[in-house]
mmCIF file of C-alpha atoms in Angstrom:
data_model
loop_
_atom_site.group_PDB
_atom_site.id
_atom_site.type_symbol
_atom_site.label_atom_id
_atom_site.label_comp_id
_atom_site.label_asym_id
_atom_site.label_seq_id
_atom_site.Cartn_x
_atom_site.Cartn_y
_atom_site.Cartn_z
ATOM 1 C CA UNK A 1 -45.702 -55.840 -3.399
ATOM 2 C CA UNK A 2 -43.334 -58.323 -3.740
ATOM 3 C CA UNK A 3 -43.516 -62.206 -3.935
ATOM 4 C CA UNK A 4 -42.923 -62.765 -0.252
ATOM 5 C CA UNK A 5 -45.878 -59.684 0.843
ATOM 6 C CA UNK A 6 -47.994 -61.607 -1.884
ATOM 7 C CA UNK A 7 -47.537 -64.979 -0.356
ATOM 8 C CA UNK A 8 -47.956 -63.614 3.297
ATOM 9 C CA UNK A 9 -50.954 -61.674 2.609
ATOM 10 C CA UNK A 10 -52.679 -65.007 0.527
ATOM 11 C CA UNK A 11 -52.031 -67.083 3.826
ATOM 12 C CA UNK A 12 -53.388 -66.685 7.202
ATOM 13 C CA UNK A 13 -49.766 -65.362 8.449
ATOM 14 C CA UNK A 14 -50.539 -62.619 10.931
ATOM 15 C CA UNK A 15 -47.659 -60.082 11.524
ATOM 16 C CA UNK A 16 -46.427 -59.899 15.089
ATOM 17 C CA UNK A 17 -47.877 -56.946 17.297
ATOM 18 C CA UNK A 18 -44.929 -54.520 19.043
ATOM 19 C CA UNK A 19 -45.355 -56.597 22.070
ATOM 20 C CA UNK A 20 -44.839 -60.013 20.233
ATOM 21 C CA UNK A 21 -41.616 -58.631 19.050
ATOM 22 C CA UNK A 22 -40.684 -57.226 22.325
ATOM 23 C CA UNK A 23 -40.913 -61.126 23.396
ATOM 24 C CA UNK A 24 -38.972 -62.349 20.491
ATOM 25 C CA UNK A 25 -36.158 -59.180 20.447
ATOM 26 C CA UNK A 26 -35.932 -60.337 24.354
ATOM 27 C CA UNK A 27 -35.164 -63.972 23.350
ATOM 28 C CA UNK A 28 -32.894 -62.968 20.329
ATOM 29 C CA UNK A 29 -30.750 -60.521 22.604
ATOM 30 C CA UNK A 30 -30.710 -62.934 25.521
ATOM 31 C CA UNK A 31 -29.430 -65.817 22.987
ATOM 32 C CA UNK A 32 -26.492 -63.381 21.621
ATOM 33 C CA UNK A 33 -25.449 -62.410 25.248
ATOM 34 C CA UNK A 34 -25.693 -66.709 25.991
ATOM 35 C CA UNK A 35 -23.643 -66.915 22.900
ATOM 36 C CA UNK A 36 -21.182 -64.750 24.051
ATOM 37 C CA UNK A 37 -21.009 -66.680 27.576
ATOM 38 C CA UNK A 38 -20.825 -69.901 25.941
ATOM 39 C CA UNK A 39 -17.628 -68.876 24.266
ATOM 40 C CA UNK A 40 -16.011 -68.732 27.328
ATOM 41 C CA UNK A 41 -17.078 -71.957 28.436
ATOM 42 C CA UNK A 42 -15.730 -73.524 25.328
ATOM 43 C CA UNK A 43 -11.942 -72.463 26.397
ATOM 44 C CA UNK A 44 -12.452 -75.383 28.916
ATOM 45 C CA UNK A 45 -12.823 -78.683 28.400
ATOM 46 C CA UNK A 46 -15.911 -78.815 30.348
ATOM 47 C CA UNK A 47 -17.782 -82.306 31.042
ATOM 48 C CA UNK A 48 -20.233 -81.061 33.864
ATOM 49 C CA UNK A 49 -23.667 -81.299 33.173
ATOM 50 C CA UNK A 50 -26.560 -79.013 34.793
ATOM 51 C CA UNK A 51 -27.012 -81.022 37.794
ATOM 52 C CA UNK A 52 -26.395 -79.127 41.275
ATOM 53 C CA UNK A 53 -23.344 -81.708 42.155
ATOM 54 C CA UNK A 54 -21.890 -81.914 38.471
ATOM 55 C CA UNK A 55 -18.583 -80.938 38.357
ATOM 56 C CA UNK A 56 -17.552 -77.027 37.390
ATOM 57 C CA UNK A 57 -14.866 -75.921 35.091
ATOM 58 C CA UNK A 58 -12.107 -73.541 36.130
ATOM 59 C CA UNK A 59 -13.186 -70.542 33.947
ATOM 60 C CA UNK A 60 -10.175 -68.960 32.031
ATOM 61 C CA UNK A 61 -12.145 -65.502 32.189
ATOM 62 C CA UNK A 62 -15.172 -65.707 35.233
ATOM 63 C CA UNK A 63 -15.579 -62.046 35.167
ATOM 64 C CA UNK A 64 -17.020 -62.308 31.162
ATOM 65 C CA UNK A 65 -18.821 -65.311 32.581
ATOM 66 C CA UNK A 66 -20.370 -63.654 34.955
ATOM 67 C CA UNK A 67 -21.145 -60.284 33.006
ATOM 68 C CA UNK A 68 -22.753 -62.130 29.919
ATOM 69 C CA UNK A 69 -24.910 -64.586 32.110
ATOM 70 C CA UNK A 70 -26.005 -61.483 34.142
ATOM 71 C CA UNK A 71 -27.014 -59.734 30.973
ATOM 72 C CA UNK A 72 -28.804 -62.891 29.714
ATOM 73 C CA UNK A 73 -30.994 -62.788 33.014
ATOM 74 C CA UNK A 74 -31.351 -58.811 32.636
ATOM 75 C CA UNK A 75 -32.635 -59.411 28.935
ATOM 76 C CA UNK A 76 -35.025 -61.712 30.208
ATOM 77 C CA UNK A 77 -36.494 -60.232 33.481
ATOM 78 C CA UNK A 78 -35.767 -56.516 33.632
ATOM 79 C CA UNK A 79 -38.814 -54.501 33.607
ATOM 80 C CA UNK A 80 -40.197 -51.784 31.239
ATOM 81 C CA UNK A 81 -39.891 -49.655 33.691
ATOM 82 C CA UNK A 82 -37.601 -49.103 36.471
ATOM 83 C CA UNK A 83 -40.097 -49.103 39.071
ATOM 84 C CA UNK A 84 -38.614 -52.344 40.656
ATOM 85 C CA UNK A 85 -35.307 -52.862 41.796
ATOM 86 C CA UNK A 86 -33.175 -55.080 39.338
ATOM 87 C CA UNK A 87 -31.379 -57.202 41.463
ATOM 88 C CA UNK A 88 -34.497 -58.221 43.295
ATOM 89 C CA UNK A 89 -36.694 -58.525 40.444
ATOM 90 C CA UNK A 90 -34.105 -60.639 38.034
ATOM 91 C CA UNK A 91 -33.285 -63.264 41.210
ATOM 92 C CA UNK A 92 -36.943 -63.561 42.159
ATOM 93 C CA UNK A 93 -38.124 -64.464 38.973
ATOM 94 C CA UNK A 94 -35.163 -66.383 37.849
ATOM 95 C CA UNK A 95 -36.084 -68.637 40.548
ATOM 96 C CA UNK A 96 -39.531 -68.511 40.234
ATOM 97 C CA UNK A 97 -39.126 -69.585 36.825
ATOM 98 C CA UNK A 98 -36.532 -72.461 37.511
ATOM 99 C CA UNK A 99 -37.364 -73.696 41.203
ATOM 100 C CA UNK A 100 -40.530 -75.975 41.937
ATOM 101 C CA UNK A 101 -41.293 -75.364 45.510
ATOM 102 C CA UNK A 102 -41.827 -71.968 47.395
ATOM 103 C CA UNK A 103 -38.602 -73.209 49.610
ATOM 104 C CA UNK A 104 -36.478 -73.787 46.650
ATOM 105 C CA UNK A 105 -37.441 -70.670 44.984
ATOM 106 C CA UNK A 106 -36.734 -68.833 48.308
ATOM 107 C CA UNK A 107 -33.464 -70.694 48.374
ATOM 108 C CA UNK A 108 -32.365 -70.751 44.555
ATOM 109 C CA UNK A 109 -33.542 -66.770 44.778
ATOM 110 C CA UNK A 110 -30.624 -66.145 47.441
ATOM 111 C CA UNK A 111 -28.035 -67.952 45.832
ATOM 112 C CA UNK A 112 -28.567 -65.963 42.412
ATOM 113 C CA UNK A 113 -28.592 -62.860 44.294
ATOM 114 C CA UNK A 114 -25.173 -63.481 45.926
ATOM 115 C CA UNK A 115 -24.173 -64.592 42.344
ATOM 116 C CA UNK A 116 -25.125 -61.217 41.008
ATOM 117 C CA UNK A 117 -23.607 -59.080 43.980
ATOM 118 C CA UNK A 118 -20.284 -60.787 42.168
ATOM 119 C CA UNK A 119 -21.154 -58.995 38.813
ATOM 120 C CA UNK A 120 -21.817 -55.285 40.503
ATOM 121 C CA UNK A 121 -18.413 -55.753 42.614
ATOM 122 C CA UNK A 122 -16.449 -56.296 39.403
ATOM 123 C CA UNK A 123 -18.527 -53.914 37.379
ATOM 124 C CA UNK A 124 -17.799 -51.302 40.106
ATOM 125 C CA UNK A 125 -14.061 -51.825 40.285
ATOM 126 C CA UNK A 126 -13.681 -54.293 42.798
ATOM 127 C CA UNK A 127 -10.150 -56.231 42.455
ATOM 128 C CA UNK A 128 -10.601 -58.684 45.294
ATOM 129 C CA UNK A 129 -12.143 -62.025 44.301
ATOM 130 C CA UNK A 130 -13.600 -64.292 46.775
ATOM 131 C CA UNK A 131 -12.473 -67.920 46.971
ATOM 132 C CA UNK A 132 -14.676 -70.074 44.280
ATOM 133 C CA UNK A 133 -15.150 -67.153 42.207
ATOM 134 C CA UNK A 134 -14.475 -68.992 39.208
ATOM 135 C CA UNK A 135 -17.063 -72.131 40.388
ATOM 136 C CA UNK A 136 -19.652 -69.070 41.331
ATOM 137 C CA UNK A 137 -19.317 -67.791 37.561
ATOM 138 C CA UNK A 138 -19.938 -71.631 35.933
ATOM 139 C CA UNK A 139 -23.034 -71.792 38.393
ATOM 140 C CA UNK A 140 -24.437 -68.553 37.303
ATOM 141 C CA UNK A 141 -23.885 -69.333 33.276
ATOM 142 C CA UNK A 142 -25.657 -72.800 34.167
ATOM 143 C CA UNK A 143 -28.889 -70.808 35.583
ATOM 144 C CA UNK A 144 -28.319 -68.178 32.690
ATOM 145 C CA UNK A 145 -28.490 -71.252 30.511
ATOM 146 C CA UNK A 146 -31.412 -73.043 32.095
ATOM 147 C CA UNK A 147 -33.637 -69.586 32.398
ATOM 148 C CA UNK A 148 -32.943 -69.131 28.464
ATOM 149 C CA UNK A 149 -33.814 -72.716 27.532
ATOM 150 C CA UNK A 150 -37.086 -72.717 29.649
ATOM 151 C CA UNK A 151 -38.277 -69.339 28.481
ATOM 152 C CA UNK A 152 -37.838 -70.633 24.581
ATOM 153 C CA UNK A 153 -39.227 -73.745 25.627
ATOM 154 C CA UNK A 154 -42.335 -71.968 27.161
ATOM 155 C CA UNK A 155 -42.772 -69.638 23.891
ATOM 156 C CA UNK A 156 -42.792 -72.502 21.613
ATOM 157 C CA UNK A 157 -44.463 -75.450 23.320
ATOM 158 C CA UNK A 158 -47.000 -73.535 24.988
ATOM 159 C CA UNK A 159 -50.369 -74.103 23.098
ATOM 160 C CA UNK A 160 -51.081 -71.023 22.707
ATOM 161 C CA UNK A 161 -47.810 -69.835 22.952
ATOM 162 C CA UNK A 162 -47.112 -66.363 24.949
ATOM 163 C CA UNK A 163 -47.920 -63.992 22.493
ATOM 164 C CA UNK A 164 -46.628 -61.176 24.413
ATOM 165 C CA UNK A 165 -44.243 -60.195 26.967
ATOM 166 C CA UNK A 166 -46.430 -58.844 29.658
ATOM 167 C CA UNK A 167 -48.066 -62.553 29.173
ATOM 168 C CA UNK A 168 -44.930 -64.110 29.943
ATOM 169 C CA UNK A 169 -44.171 -61.732 32.703
ATOM 170 C CA UNK A 170 -47.555 -62.647 34.234
ATOM 171 C CA UNK A 171 -46.971 -66.315 34.217
ATOM 172 C CA UNK A 172 -43.832 -65.971 36.322
ATOM 173 C CA UNK A 173 -45.163 -63.285 38.361
ATOM 174 C CA UNK A 174 -47.490 -65.812 39.132
ATOM 175 C CA UNK A 175 -45.225 -68.909 39.855
ATOM 176 C CA UNK A 176 -43.266 -66.748 42.164
ATOM 177 C CA UNK A 177 -45.971 -67.141 44.474
ATOM 178 C CA UNK A 178 -46.676 -70.991 44.216
ATOM 179 C CA UNK A 179 -49.130 -70.796 41.241
ATOM 180 C CA UNK A 180 -48.358 -73.199 38.420
ATOM 181 C CA UNK A 181 -49.027 -70.879 35.617
#
C-alpha cells in the first residue's frame, strides 16, 4: 500500500462508484470538447456576453464550432441506451436544464433543434450554408457553455450533490415537465 492509499484509507474518503465515475467522465469529456470549441472562439475579438441580444462574433470556422458544441451537448445528455431519438433527447433536456417556464423550454428546444440540424447537414456532406450560419454557430456555443456550466454547478453546489449519472438524469427529466427538481 503506497502513502496515498494509506492516507485515503485512514480518512473517511469513499472511492467513487462506477456510476459516479460515469458522471465525472461525462463532465470531463464535455469540458474537453468545450475547450476545443473555445479555441475556435479565441480566434476572434469576442466581446459579446451570454444574453439573447448580446453581440455575436463571426466565427472563423463555424463548422468546427457547431461540431464541438453539439458534442458537448451529446456528451452531457446522451442516453446509455439508444432507445430515444438523439436530437429530441438532447434538445429537450438542454432546454429543460436552461429554461425556466414550460413555454421557454418549448421555444428553446425548437431553437436548439434547428441549430442541431445544422450539424447534421454539414456532417452529412451539405455544402450549402444558410444565412446567419456563423451567428447560429456562436449561439449554439453559448448554449453548450451554459449547459456545461449549469451541470458543473449542480454537480458541485447541491447538498448532497448528484452522486450518480441517473440522479442527474432524473432531475433534468423532471424539470422538462415543469418540476423544480
